[in-house]
GROMACS .gro file of N, CA, C and O in nm:
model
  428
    1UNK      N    1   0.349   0.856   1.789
    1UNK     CA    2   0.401   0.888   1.659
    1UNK      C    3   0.498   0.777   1.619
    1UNK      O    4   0.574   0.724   1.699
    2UNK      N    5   0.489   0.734   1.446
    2UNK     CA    6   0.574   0.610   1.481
    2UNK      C    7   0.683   0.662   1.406
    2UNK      O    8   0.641   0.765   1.353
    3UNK      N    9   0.784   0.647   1.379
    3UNK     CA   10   0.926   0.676   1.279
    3UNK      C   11   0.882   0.640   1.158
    3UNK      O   12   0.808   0.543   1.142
    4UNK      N   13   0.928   0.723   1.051
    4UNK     CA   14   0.979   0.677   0.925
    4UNK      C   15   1.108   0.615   0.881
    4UNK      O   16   1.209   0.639   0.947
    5UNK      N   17   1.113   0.543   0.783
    5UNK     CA   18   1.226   0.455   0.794
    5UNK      C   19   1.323   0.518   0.631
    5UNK      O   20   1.285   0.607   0.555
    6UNK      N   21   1.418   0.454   0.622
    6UNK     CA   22   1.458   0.576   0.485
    6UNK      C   23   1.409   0.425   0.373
    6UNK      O   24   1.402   0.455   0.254
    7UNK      N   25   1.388   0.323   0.396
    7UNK     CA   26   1.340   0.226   0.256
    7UNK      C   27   1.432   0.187   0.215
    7UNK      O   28   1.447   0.068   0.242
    8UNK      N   29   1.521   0.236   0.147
    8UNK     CA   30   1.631   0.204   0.036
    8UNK      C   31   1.642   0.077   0.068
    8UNK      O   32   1.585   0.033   0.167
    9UNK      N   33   1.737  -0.018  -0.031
    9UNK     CA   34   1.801  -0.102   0.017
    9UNK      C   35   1.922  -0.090   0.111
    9UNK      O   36   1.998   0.007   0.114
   10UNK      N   37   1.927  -0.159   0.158
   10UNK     CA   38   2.043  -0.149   0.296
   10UNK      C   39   2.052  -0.045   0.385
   10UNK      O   40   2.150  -0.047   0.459
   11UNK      N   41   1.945   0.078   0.400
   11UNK     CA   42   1.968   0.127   0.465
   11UNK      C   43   1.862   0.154   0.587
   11UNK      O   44   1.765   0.217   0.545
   12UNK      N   45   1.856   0.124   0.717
   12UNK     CA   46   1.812   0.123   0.841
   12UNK      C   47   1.787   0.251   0.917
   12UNK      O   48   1.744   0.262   1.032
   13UNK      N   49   1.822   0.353   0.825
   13UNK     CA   50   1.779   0.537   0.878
   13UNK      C   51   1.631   0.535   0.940
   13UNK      O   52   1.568   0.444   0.886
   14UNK      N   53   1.576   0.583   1.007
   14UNK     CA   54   1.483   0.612   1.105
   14UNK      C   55   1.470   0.802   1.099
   14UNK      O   56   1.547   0.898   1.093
   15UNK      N   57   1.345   0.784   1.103
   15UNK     CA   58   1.360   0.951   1.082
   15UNK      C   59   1.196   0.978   1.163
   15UNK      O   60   1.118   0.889   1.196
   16UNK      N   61   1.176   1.139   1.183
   16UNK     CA   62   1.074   1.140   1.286
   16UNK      C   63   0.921   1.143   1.228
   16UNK      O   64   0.811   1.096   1.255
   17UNK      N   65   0.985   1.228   1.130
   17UNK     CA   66   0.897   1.260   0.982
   17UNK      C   67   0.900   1.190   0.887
   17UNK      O   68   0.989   1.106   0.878
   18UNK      N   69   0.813   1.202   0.795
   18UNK     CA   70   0.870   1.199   0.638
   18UNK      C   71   0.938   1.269   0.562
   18UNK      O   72   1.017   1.225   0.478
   19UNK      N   73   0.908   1.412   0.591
   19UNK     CA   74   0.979   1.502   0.505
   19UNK      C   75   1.149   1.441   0.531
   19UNK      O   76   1.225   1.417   0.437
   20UNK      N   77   1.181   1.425   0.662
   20UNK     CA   78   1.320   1.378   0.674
   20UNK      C   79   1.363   1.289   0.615
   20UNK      O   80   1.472   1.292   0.559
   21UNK      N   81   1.246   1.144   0.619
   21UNK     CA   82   1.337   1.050   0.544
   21UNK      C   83   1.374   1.095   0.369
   21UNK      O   84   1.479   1.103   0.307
   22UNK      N   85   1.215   1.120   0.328
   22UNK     CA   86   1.233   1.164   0.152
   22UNK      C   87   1.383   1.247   0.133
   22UNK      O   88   1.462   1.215   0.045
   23UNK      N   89   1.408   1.360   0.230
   23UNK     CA   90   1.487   1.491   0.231
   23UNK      C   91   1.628   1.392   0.195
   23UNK      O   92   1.696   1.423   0.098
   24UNK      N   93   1.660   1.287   0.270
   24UNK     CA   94   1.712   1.167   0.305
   24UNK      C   95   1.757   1.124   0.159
   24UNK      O   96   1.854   1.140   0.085
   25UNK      N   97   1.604   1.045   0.157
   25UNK     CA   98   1.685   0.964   0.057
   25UNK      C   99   1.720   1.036  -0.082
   25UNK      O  100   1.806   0.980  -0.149
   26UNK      N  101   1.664   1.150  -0.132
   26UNK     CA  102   1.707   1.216  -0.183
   26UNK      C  103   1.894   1.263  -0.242
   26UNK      O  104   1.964   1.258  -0.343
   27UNK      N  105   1.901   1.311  -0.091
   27UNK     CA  106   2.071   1.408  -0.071
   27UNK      C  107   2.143   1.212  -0.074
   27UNK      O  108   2.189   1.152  -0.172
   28UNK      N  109   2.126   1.167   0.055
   28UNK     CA  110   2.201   1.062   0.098
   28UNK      C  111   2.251   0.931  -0.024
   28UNK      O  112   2.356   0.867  -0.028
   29UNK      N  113   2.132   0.924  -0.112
   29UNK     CA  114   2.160   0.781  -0.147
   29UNK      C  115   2.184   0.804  -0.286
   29UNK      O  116   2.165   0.922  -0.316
   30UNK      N  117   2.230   0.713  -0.406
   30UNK     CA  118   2.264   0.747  -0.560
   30UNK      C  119   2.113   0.783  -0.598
   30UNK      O  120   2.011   0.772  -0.530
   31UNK      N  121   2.137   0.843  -0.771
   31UNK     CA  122   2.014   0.841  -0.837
   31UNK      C  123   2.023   0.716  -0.907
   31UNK      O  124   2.123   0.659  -0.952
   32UNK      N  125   1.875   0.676  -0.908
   32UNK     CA  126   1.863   0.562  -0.996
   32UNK      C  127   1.790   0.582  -1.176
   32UNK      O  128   1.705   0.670  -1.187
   33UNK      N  129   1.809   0.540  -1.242
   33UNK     CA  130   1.764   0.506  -1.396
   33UNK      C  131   1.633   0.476  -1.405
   33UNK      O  132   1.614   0.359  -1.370
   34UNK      N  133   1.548   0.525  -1.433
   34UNK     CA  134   1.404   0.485  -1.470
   34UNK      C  135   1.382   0.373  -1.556
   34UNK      O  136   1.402   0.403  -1.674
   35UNK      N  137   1.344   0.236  -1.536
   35UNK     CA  138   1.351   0.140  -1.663
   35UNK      C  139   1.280   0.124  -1.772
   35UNK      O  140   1.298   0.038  -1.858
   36UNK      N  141   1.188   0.218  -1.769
   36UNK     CA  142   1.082   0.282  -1.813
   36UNK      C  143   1.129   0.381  -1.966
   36UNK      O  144   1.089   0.362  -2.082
   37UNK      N  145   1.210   0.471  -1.922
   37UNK     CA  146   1.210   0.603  -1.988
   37UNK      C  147   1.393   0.594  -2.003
   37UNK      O  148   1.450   0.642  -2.100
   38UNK      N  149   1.458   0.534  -1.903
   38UNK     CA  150   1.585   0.604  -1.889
   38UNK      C  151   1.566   0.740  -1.824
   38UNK      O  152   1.610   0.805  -1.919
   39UNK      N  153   1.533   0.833  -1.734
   39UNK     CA  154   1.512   0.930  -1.677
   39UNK      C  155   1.598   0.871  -1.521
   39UNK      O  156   1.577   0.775  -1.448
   40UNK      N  157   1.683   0.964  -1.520
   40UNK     CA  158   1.756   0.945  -1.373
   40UNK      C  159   1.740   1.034  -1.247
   40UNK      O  160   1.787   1.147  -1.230
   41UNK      N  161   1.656   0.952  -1.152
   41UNK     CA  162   1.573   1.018  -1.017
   41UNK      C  163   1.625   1.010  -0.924
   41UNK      O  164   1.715   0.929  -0.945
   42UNK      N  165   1.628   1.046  -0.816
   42UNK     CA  166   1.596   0.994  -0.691
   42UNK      C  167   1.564   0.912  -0.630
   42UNK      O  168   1.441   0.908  -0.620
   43UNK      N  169   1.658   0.772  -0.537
   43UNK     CA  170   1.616   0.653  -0.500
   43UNK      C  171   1.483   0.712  -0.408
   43UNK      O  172   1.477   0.819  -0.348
   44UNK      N  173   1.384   0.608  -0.417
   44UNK     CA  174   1.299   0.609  -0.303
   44UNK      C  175   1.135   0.694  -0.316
   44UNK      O  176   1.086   0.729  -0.423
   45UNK      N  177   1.095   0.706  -0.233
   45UNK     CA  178   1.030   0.850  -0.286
   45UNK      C  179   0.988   0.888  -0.423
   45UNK      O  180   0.894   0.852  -0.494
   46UNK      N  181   1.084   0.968  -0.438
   46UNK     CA  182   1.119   1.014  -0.582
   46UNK      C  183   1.099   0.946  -0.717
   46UNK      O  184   1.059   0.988  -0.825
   47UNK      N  185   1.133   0.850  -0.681
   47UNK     CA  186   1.194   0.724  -0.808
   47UNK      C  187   1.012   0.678  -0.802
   47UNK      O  188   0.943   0.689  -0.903
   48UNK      N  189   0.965   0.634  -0.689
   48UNK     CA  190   0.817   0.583  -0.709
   48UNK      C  191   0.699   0.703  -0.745
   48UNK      O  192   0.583   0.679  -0.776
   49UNK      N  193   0.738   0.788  -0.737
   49UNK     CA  194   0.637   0.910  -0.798
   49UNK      C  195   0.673   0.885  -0.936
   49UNK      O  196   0.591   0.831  -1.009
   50UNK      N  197   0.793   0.921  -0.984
   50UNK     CA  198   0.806   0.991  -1.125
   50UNK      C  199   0.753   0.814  -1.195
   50UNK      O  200   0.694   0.835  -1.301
   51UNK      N  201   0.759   0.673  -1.167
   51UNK     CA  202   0.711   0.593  -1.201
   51UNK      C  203   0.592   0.561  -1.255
   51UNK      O  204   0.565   0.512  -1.365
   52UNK      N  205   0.495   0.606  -1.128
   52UNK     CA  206   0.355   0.571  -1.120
   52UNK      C  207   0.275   0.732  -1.195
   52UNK      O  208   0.162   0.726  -1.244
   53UNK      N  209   0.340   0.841  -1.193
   53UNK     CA  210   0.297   0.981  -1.237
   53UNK      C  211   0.307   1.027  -1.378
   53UNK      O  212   0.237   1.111  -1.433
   54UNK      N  213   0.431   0.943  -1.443
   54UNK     CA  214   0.497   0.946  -1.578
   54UNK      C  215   0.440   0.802  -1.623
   54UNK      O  216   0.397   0.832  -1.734
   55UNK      N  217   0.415   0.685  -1.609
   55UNK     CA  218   0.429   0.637  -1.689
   55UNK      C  219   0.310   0.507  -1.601
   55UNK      O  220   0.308   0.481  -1.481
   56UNK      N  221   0.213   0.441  -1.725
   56UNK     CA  222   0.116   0.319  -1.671
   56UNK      C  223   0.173   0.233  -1.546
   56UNK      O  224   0.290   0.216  -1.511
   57UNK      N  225   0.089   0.200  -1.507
   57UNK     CA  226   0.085   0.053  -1.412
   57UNK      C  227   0.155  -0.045  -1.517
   57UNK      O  228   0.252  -0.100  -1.465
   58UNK      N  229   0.133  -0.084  -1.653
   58UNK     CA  230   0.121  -0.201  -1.703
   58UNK      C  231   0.288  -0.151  -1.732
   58UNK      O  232   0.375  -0.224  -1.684
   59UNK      N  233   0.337  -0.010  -1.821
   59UNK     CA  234   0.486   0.006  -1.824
   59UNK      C  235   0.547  -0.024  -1.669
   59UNK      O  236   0.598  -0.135  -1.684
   60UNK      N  237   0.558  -0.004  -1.594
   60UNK     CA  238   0.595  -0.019  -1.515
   60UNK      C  239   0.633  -0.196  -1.475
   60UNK      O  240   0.745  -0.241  -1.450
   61UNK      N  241   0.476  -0.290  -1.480
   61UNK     CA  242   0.481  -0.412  -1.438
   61UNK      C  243   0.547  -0.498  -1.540
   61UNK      O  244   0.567  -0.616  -1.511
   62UNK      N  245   0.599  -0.434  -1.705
   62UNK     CA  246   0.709  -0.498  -1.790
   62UNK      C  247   0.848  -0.437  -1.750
   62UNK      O  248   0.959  -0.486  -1.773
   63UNK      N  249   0.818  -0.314  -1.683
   63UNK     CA  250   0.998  -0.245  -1.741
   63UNK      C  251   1.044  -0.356  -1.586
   63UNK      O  252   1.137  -0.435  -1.602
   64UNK      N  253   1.001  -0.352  -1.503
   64UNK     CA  254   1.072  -0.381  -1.386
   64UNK      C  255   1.008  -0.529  -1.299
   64UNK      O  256   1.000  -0.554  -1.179
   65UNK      N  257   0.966  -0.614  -1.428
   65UNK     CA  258   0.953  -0.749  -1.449
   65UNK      C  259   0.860  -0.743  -1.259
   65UNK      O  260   0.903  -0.821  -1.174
   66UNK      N  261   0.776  -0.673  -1.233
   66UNK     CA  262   0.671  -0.646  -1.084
   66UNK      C  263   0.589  -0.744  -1.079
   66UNK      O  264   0.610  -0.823  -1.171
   67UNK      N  265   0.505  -0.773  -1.013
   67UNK     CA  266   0.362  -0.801  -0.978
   67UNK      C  267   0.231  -0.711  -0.928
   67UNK      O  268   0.259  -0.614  -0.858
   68UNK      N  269   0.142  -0.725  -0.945
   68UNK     CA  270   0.025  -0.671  -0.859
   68UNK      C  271   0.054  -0.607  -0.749
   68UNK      O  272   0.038  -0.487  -0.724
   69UNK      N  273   0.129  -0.747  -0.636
   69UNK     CA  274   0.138  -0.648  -0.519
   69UNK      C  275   0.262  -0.543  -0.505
   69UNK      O  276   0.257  -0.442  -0.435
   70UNK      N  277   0.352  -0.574  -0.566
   70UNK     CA  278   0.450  -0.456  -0.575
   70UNK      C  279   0.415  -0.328  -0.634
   70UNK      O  280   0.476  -0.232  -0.587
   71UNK      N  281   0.328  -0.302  -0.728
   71UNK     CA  282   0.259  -0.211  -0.755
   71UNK      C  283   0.181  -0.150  -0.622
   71UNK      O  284   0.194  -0.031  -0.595
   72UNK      N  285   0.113  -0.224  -0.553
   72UNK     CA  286   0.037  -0.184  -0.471
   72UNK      C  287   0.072  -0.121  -0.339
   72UNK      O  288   0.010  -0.042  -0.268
   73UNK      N  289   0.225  -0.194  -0.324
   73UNK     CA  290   0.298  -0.179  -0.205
   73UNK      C  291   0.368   0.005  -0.234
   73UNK      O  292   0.360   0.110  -0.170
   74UNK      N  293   0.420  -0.030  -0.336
   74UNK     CA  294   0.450   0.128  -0.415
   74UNK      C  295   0.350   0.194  -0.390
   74UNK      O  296   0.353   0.269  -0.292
   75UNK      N  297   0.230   0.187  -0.474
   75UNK     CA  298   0.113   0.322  -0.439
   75UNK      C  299   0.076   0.360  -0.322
   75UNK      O  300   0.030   0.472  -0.302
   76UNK      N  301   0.098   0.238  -0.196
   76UNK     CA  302   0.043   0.274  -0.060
   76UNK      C  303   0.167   0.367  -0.011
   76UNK      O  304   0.143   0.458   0.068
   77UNK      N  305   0.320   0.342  -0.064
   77UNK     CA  306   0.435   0.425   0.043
   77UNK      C  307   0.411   0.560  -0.046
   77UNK      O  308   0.480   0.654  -0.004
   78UNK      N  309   0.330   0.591  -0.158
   78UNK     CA  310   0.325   0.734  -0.231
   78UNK      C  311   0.241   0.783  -0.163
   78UNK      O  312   0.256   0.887  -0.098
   79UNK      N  313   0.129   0.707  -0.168
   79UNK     CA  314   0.016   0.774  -0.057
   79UNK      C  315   0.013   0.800   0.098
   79UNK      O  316  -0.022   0.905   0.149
   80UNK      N  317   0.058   0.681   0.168
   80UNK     CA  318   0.114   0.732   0.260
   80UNK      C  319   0.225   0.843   0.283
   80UNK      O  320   0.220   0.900   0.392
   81UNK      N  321   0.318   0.878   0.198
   81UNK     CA  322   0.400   0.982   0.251
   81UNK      C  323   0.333   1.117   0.203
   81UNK      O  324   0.358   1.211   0.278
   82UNK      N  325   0.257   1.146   0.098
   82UNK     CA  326   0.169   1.230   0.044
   82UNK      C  327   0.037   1.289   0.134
   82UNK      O  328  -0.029   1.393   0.134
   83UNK      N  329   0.037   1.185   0.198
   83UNK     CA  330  -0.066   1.240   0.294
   83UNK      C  331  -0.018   1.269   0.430
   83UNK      O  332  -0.106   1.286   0.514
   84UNK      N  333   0.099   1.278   0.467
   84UNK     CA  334   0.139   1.310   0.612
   84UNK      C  335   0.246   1.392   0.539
   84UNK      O  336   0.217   1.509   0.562
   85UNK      N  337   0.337   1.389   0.475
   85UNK     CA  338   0.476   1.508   0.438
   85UNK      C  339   0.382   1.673   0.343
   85UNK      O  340   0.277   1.677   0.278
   86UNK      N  341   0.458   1.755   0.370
   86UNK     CA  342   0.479   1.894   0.345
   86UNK      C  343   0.544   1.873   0.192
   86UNK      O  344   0.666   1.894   0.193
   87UNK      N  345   0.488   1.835   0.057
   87UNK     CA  346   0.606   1.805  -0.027
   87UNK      C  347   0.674   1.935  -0.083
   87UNK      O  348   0.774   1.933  -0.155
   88UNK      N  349   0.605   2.052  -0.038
   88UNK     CA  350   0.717   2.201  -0.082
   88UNK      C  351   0.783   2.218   0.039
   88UNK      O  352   0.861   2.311   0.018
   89UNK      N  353   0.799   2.175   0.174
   89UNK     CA  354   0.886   2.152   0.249
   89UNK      C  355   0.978   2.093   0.188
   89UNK      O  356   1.061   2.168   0.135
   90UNK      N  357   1.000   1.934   0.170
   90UNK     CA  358   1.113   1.869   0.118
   90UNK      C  359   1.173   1.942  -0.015
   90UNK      O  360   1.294   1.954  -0.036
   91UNK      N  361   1.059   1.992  -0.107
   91UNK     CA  362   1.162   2.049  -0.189
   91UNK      C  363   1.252   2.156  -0.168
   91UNK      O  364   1.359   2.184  -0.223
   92UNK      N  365   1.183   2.214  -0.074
   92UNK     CA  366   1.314   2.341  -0.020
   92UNK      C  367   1.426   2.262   0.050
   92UNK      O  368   1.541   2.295   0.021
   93UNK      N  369   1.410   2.175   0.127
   93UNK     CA  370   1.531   2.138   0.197
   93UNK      C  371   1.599   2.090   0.118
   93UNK      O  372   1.718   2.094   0.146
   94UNK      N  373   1.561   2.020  -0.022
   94UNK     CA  374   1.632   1.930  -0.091
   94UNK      C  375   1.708   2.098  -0.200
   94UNK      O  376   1.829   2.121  -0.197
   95UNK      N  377   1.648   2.155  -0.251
   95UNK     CA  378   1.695   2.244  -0.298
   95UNK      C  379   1.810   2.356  -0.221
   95UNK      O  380   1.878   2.440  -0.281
   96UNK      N  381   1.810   2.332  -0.083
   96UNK     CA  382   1.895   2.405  -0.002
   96UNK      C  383   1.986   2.334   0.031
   96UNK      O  384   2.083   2.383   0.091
   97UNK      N  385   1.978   2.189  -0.003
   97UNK     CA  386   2.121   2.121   0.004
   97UNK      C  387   2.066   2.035   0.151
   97UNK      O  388   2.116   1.923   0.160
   98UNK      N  389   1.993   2.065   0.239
   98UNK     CA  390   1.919   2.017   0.369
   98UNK      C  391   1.969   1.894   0.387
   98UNK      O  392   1.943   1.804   0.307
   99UNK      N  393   2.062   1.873   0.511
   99UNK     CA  394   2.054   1.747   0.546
   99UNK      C  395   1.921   1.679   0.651
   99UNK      O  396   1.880   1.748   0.745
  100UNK      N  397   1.876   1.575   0.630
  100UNK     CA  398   1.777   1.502   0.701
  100UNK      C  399   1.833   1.445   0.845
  100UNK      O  400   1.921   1.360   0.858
  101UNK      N  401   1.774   1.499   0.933
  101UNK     CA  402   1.878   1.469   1.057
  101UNK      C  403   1.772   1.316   1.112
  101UNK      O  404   1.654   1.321   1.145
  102UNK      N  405   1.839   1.222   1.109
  102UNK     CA  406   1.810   1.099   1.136
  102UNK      C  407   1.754   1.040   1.302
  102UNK      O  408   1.807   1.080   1.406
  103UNK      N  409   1.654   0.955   1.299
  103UNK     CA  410   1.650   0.960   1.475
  103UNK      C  411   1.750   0.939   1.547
  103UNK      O  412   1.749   0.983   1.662
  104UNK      N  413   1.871   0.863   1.496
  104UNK     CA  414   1.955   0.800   1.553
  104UNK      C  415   2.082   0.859   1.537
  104UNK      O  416   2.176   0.779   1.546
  105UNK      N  417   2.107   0.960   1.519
  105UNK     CA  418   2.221   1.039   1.497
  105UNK      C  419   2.202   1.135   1.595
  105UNK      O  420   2.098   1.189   1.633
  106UNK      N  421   2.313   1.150   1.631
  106UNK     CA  422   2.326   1.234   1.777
  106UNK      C  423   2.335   1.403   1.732
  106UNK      O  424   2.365   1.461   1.628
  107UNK      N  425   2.299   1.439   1.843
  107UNK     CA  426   2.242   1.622   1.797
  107UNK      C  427   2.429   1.670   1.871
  107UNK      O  428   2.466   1.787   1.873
   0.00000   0.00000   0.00000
């Protein structure tokens, strides 16, 4: 089984799951601004769903000046976490306030 990592910038979280890291970056990190819409999400995760779900490939590759492969790199971490995470799991934990207990944080 390999770890999930939490993505963000600067941050090096390790988690066992996905649901943990998303749960993660969720609670843990700021919301960010959609450049798109102005809509304020959830770094990570979050922020690349409501992107690619709300609004074109092509809005997207002007609002946040992208390329091809950054698009692509995005759709593979949606799909990949979509296909291994529980996403009404994370929303309960995220709705229960759930902290994401990290690999590297001591029990």
């Amino acid at each position: 089984m390999s770890l999930w990592t939490c993505g963000v910038a600067g941050c090096d979280a390790r988690f066992e799951d996905a649901e943990s890291a998303v749960v993660h970056q969720t609670n843990e990190h700021e919301r960010t601004e959609c450049k798109v819409c102005g809509a304020i999400v959830p770094e990570g995760y979050f922020a690349i769903r409501h992107a690619f779900d709300e609004h074109s490939r092509a809005e997207y590759i002007r609002a946040y000046n992208a390329d091809s492969a950054a698009v692509r790199m995005r759709e593979g971490i949606q799909s990949a976490i979509e296909e291994e995470a529980d996403l009404q799991r994370i929303v309960e934990q995220v709705d229960a306030g759930g902290q994401a207990k990290s690999e590297t944080e001591p029990e």
